[in-house]
XYZ file of C-alpha atoms in Angstrom:
316
model
C 86.088 89.288 101.768
C 84.807 87.009 98.949
C 83.367 90.032 97.146
C 86.726 91.846 97.350
C 88.592 88.815 96.005
C 86.182 88.461 93.083
C 86.544 92.166 92.295
C 90.352 91.870 92.283
C 90.215 88.876 89.942
C 87.919 90.739 87.541
C 90.163 93.826 87.535
C 93.355 91.839 87.078
C 91.783 89.904 84.216
C 91.913 93.141 82.214
C 95.711 93.188 82.365
C 96.536 91.722 78.985
C 100.319 91.865 79.223
C 102.650 90.347 81.782
C 104.912 92.738 83.728
C 108.268 92.944 81.939
C 110.294 91.942 84.997
C 108.291 88.690 85.097
C 108.987 87.991 81.418
C 112.812 87.899 81.351
C 114.766 87.367 78.152
C 118.226 86.865 79.636
C 120.026 84.926 82.380
C 120.270 87.894 84.763
C 116.611 88.806 84.379
C 115.614 85.146 84.862
C 117.463 84.869 88.172
C 116.017 88.147 89.377
C 112.527 86.919 88.431
C 113.131 83.747 90.450
C 114.209 85.799 93.477
C 111.072 87.945 93.206
C 108.818 84.875 93.015
C 110.523 83.032 95.880
C 110.416 86.127 98.117
C 106.758 86.719 97.277
C 105.774 83.138 98.122
C 107.697 83.176 101.415
C 106.109 86.485 102.436
C 102.670 85.244 101.387
C 103.008 82.305 103.795
C 102.878 84.871 106.611
C 100.705 87.596 105.118
C 97.850 85.503 103.713
C 97.047 83.615 106.954
C 97.389 86.804 109.039
C 95.057 88.777 106.783
C 92.613 85.879 106.578
C 92.595 85.462 110.375
C 92.140 89.193 110.832
C 89.068 89.165 108.582
C 87.697 86.037 110.309
C 88.185 87.491 113.818
C 86.477 90.748 112.866
C 83.540 88.777 111.448
C 83.378 86.143 114.181
C 83.535 88.533 117.119
C 81.585 91.426 115.652
C 79.097 93.217 117.872
C 75.863 91.539 116.893
C 72.774 90.712 118.888
C 72.719 87.051 119.711
C 76.391 86.489 118.851
C 77.394 83.315 120.691
C 81.129 83.472 120.013
C 83.062 82.465 123.116
C 84.412 85.403 125.098
C 87.282 84.744 127.557
C 88.540 88.047 128.971
C 90.800 86.276 131.490
C 92.667 84.156 128.929
C 96.366 85.091 128.998
C 98.742 82.481 127.555
C 99.029 79.435 125.326
C 102.456 77.828 124.900
C 101.362 76.011 121.767
C 100.154 79.186 120.049
C 103.253 81.117 121.128
C 105.503 78.461 119.575
C 103.491 78.435 116.335
C 103.293 82.174 115.730
C 106.961 82.748 116.602
C 108.532 79.651 115.011
C 106.921 79.995 111.588
C 108.033 83.633 110.968
C 111.540 82.899 112.261
C 111.912 79.917 109.906
C 110.589 81.909 106.958
C 112.823 84.923 107.660
C 115.879 82.659 107.996
C 115.011 80.955 104.714
C 114.500 84.314 103.025
C 117.870 85.511 104.338
C 119.687 82.467 102.920
C 117.954 82.815 99.545
C 118.649 86.543 99.362
C 122.344 86.125 100.209
C 122.732 83.425 97.564
C 121.064 85.443 94.821
C 122.813 88.679 95.830
C 126.184 86.973 95.400
C 125.147 85.347 92.114
C 123.761 88.611 90.737
C 126.796 90.789 91.474
C 126.509 93.204 88.508
C 130.219 93.309 87.669
C 130.588 89.510 87.614
C 131.179 88.255 84.039
C 128.523 85.918 82.683
C 129.442 82.335 81.874
C 129.666 82.042 78.113
C 131.936 80.653 75.420
C 131.577 83.960 73.535
C 133.747 87.016 74.072
C 131.807 89.862 75.729
C 131.132 93.013 73.717
C 131.834 96.293 75.526
C 129.289 99.104 75.375
C 130.018 102.356 77.201
C 126.915 104.116 78.502
C 126.719 107.811 79.393
C 123.527 109.323 80.815
C 122.946 112.924 79.760
C 120.158 115.487 80.145
C 117.867 113.980 78.783
C 119.249 111.271 76.545
C 121.480 108.188 76.535
C 124.792 107.987 74.679
C 126.070 104.516 73.763
C 129.619 104.170 72.493
C 131.089 100.961 71.117
C 134.864 101.350 71.677
C 135.751 98.107 69.912
C 133.689 99.014 66.844
C 134.441 102.755 66.931
C 130.813 103.870 66.594
C 128.209 105.544 68.798
C 124.429 105.892 69.015
C 121.973 108.030 70.950
C 118.828 106.492 72.454
C 119.333 103.266 70.516
C 121.198 100.129 71.505
C 121.786 97.117 69.274
C 123.391 93.971 70.637
C 123.898 90.415 69.374
C 121.806 87.689 70.967
C 123.288 85.047 73.254
C 126.391 87.188 73.794
C 127.447 88.784 77.104
C 127.439 92.571 76.988
C 129.812 94.385 79.307
C 128.261 97.759 80.045
C 130.574 100.436 81.416
C 128.437 103.240 82.786
C 128.902 106.825 83.916
C 127.045 110.129 83.873
C 127.746 113.602 82.556
C 124.564 114.925 84.153
C 122.552 114.283 87.336
C 122.644 110.719 88.632
C 120.386 108.349 86.743
C 119.584 104.644 86.660
C 120.125 102.422 83.612
C 117.410 99.775 83.239
C 116.377 97.210 80.639
C 113.645 95.373 82.606
C 113.605 92.157 80.581
C 117.377 91.754 80.706
C 118.199 92.729 84.301
C 117.853 95.142 87.167
C 118.803 98.778 87.463
C 122.255 100.177 88.100
C 123.086 103.793 88.875
C 125.113 106.046 86.603
C 127.048 108.733 88.487
C 129.514 111.408 87.447
C 133.112 110.692 88.381
C 132.418 106.952 88.628
C 132.673 104.050 86.185
C 130.251 101.231 86.918
C 130.148 97.783 85.296
C 127.085 95.704 84.482
C 126.930 92.439 82.553
C 123.702 91.581 80.727
C 122.731 89.208 77.956
C 119.740 88.761 75.654
C 118.954 85.099 75.035
C 116.405 85.824 72.322
C 116.176 88.031 69.258
C 113.711 90.826 69.955
C 113.016 94.454 70.791
C 113.280 95.442 74.442
C 112.377 98.552 76.379
C 115.124 100.562 78.055
C 114.713 103.563 80.312
C 116.230 105.873 82.859
C 114.631 104.860 86.140
C 115.639 107.882 88.208
C 114.112 111.356 88.448
C 116.548 113.708 86.710
C 114.668 116.860 85.846
C 112.053 118.188 83.480
C 112.256 115.572 80.717
C 113.269 112.503 82.719
C 110.245 110.655 81.273
C 111.757 111.015 77.787
C 114.949 109.170 78.759
C 113.902 105.947 77.073
C 115.802 103.942 74.495
C 115.216 100.974 72.223
C 117.214 97.790 72.674
C 117.386 95.608 69.578
C 118.811 92.119 70.078
C 119.701 90.590 66.729
C 121.741 87.798 65.233
C 125.519 88.227 65.092
C 125.294 88.730 61.327
C 122.712 91.506 61.704
C 124.794 93.131 64.434
C 127.853 93.144 62.161
C 125.700 94.644 59.406
C 124.512 97.347 61.817
C 128.119 98.215 62.675
C 129.125 98.340 59.002
C 126.120 100.521 58.131
C 126.763 102.902 61.037
C 130.381 103.319 59.973
C 129.105 104.766 56.695
C 126.923 107.533 58.160
C 128.341 111.026 57.610
C 128.023 112.157 61.231
C 131.101 111.686 63.403
C 131.172 112.260 67.137
C 133.903 114.754 67.993
C 134.637 116.465 71.297
C 132.893 119.583 69.966
C 129.774 117.695 68.871
C 129.788 115.783 72.159
C 129.782 119.039 74.134
C 126.770 120.151 72.097
C 125.060 116.801 72.662
C 125.706 116.980 76.415
C 123.743 120.207 76.782
C 120.322 119.732 78.421
C 117.652 118.854 75.893
C 115.746 115.964 74.363
C 117.041 114.019 71.388
C 115.873 111.483 68.870
C 117.876 108.484 67.711
C 121.284 109.439 66.311
C 124.163 107.478 64.785
C 127.870 108.358 64.656
C 130.437 106.648 62.464
C 133.399 107.583 64.684
C 134.139 108.541 68.287
C 137.015 110.470 69.913
C 139.770 108.415 71.497
C 139.322 108.099 75.255
C 135.931 109.869 75.307
C 134.480 107.693 78.051
C 137.549 108.107 80.263
C 137.441 111.879 79.781
C 133.785 111.937 80.833
C 134.518 109.866 83.937
C 137.387 112.110 85.043
C 135.714 115.365 84.006
C 134.741 116.337 87.559
C 137.590 114.733 89.515
C 139.982 117.730 89.406
C 142.963 115.496 88.706
C 142.078 112.899 91.337
C 141.583 109.217 90.662
C 138.091 107.999 89.940
C 136.125 106.393 92.751
C 136.912 102.769 93.559
C 133.775 101.127 94.850
C 134.984 97.626 95.727
C 137.679 98.540 98.203
C 140.579 98.487 95.772
C 144.068 98.771 97.113
C 145.066 102.179 98.410
C 147.684 102.644 95.726
C 144.997 102.409 93.060
C 143.228 105.418 94.576
C 146.247 107.738 94.739
C 146.754 110.594 92.311
C 149.162 110.151 89.397
C 149.565 113.705 88.039
C 152.749 113.021 86.043
C 151.815 109.741 84.370
C 152.372 109.394 80.643
C 149.396 108.992 78.317
C 149.791 105.219 78.030
C 150.226 104.874 81.783
C 147.102 106.928 82.402
C 145.072 104.801 80.018
C 146.367 101.627 81.626
C 145.612 102.908 85.102
C 142.150 104.045 84.023
C 141.349 100.603 82.657
C 142.572 99.032 85.878
C 140.529 101.370 88.015
C 137.420 100.922 85.932
C 137.564 97.203 86.657
C 137.384 98.054 90.368
C 134.986 100.987 90.174
C 131.805 99.048 90.761
C 129.051 99.348 93.318
C 126.364 96.875 94.185
C 123.562 99.255 93.247
C 121.433 96.983 91.105
C 117.840 97.182 92.298
């Protein structure tokens, strides 16, 4: 046992970088890190003594000539021991349940973050095998690159125009699924200026490993400069160029100075055959009914309303 522990320490000493989920750079990631640490400590209270006792019993009562360990084959019951080994796990499990419920409620992905700054909306579409980010308020789009201002809540609206995937920026928060015909919502925030790793965390075919993207958290001034610079690029995202982009294949970083009106809504409703998009939080029945004869403005209004309710607690 001591030799194994020393070997583990030596091996772990070679890990020069801390796991990203344990080095959060935002409020959501920080709370998730705390939940991981608390759960690990509570589980260790049970696991460490059990494993240690198992090793000690194997050593103490091993078959060895001259072993004088007491042997009581007729021993059957001890009230004290029964109370100890049942009470401790029950208390720990109850504590873990309370902690988990509290953090699960606090980390509801569609819950807006407390901030005195107005959230910026970024619409995320997972494709084969690339990520499309559209900024509806700024009228620009990027592929496999995301730039956000620091210390500002980002409201991600997510869907898929390909197999289901999972959007994940480990240092900012947990994963959330992207699914066709559904509009999910996830609030994240970067508290520090820096470059962060983003990825698709779900198997989605041949090049799923290439579904990574860079997240660049900058000052508000640098973010505004990025928007102004992107608006000057010659490439514009049209419905025709989007259809070409949506075809299976890898892609590098791309920038678009304009986006089609209602692109995200069209992607969400692409596979619904005229039905309303899925409402994941038990919205009222009237919100889920079809509205085939609604005017354009009514449809847009209803879509926005439904998107606010089309969330699922799928953050991992």
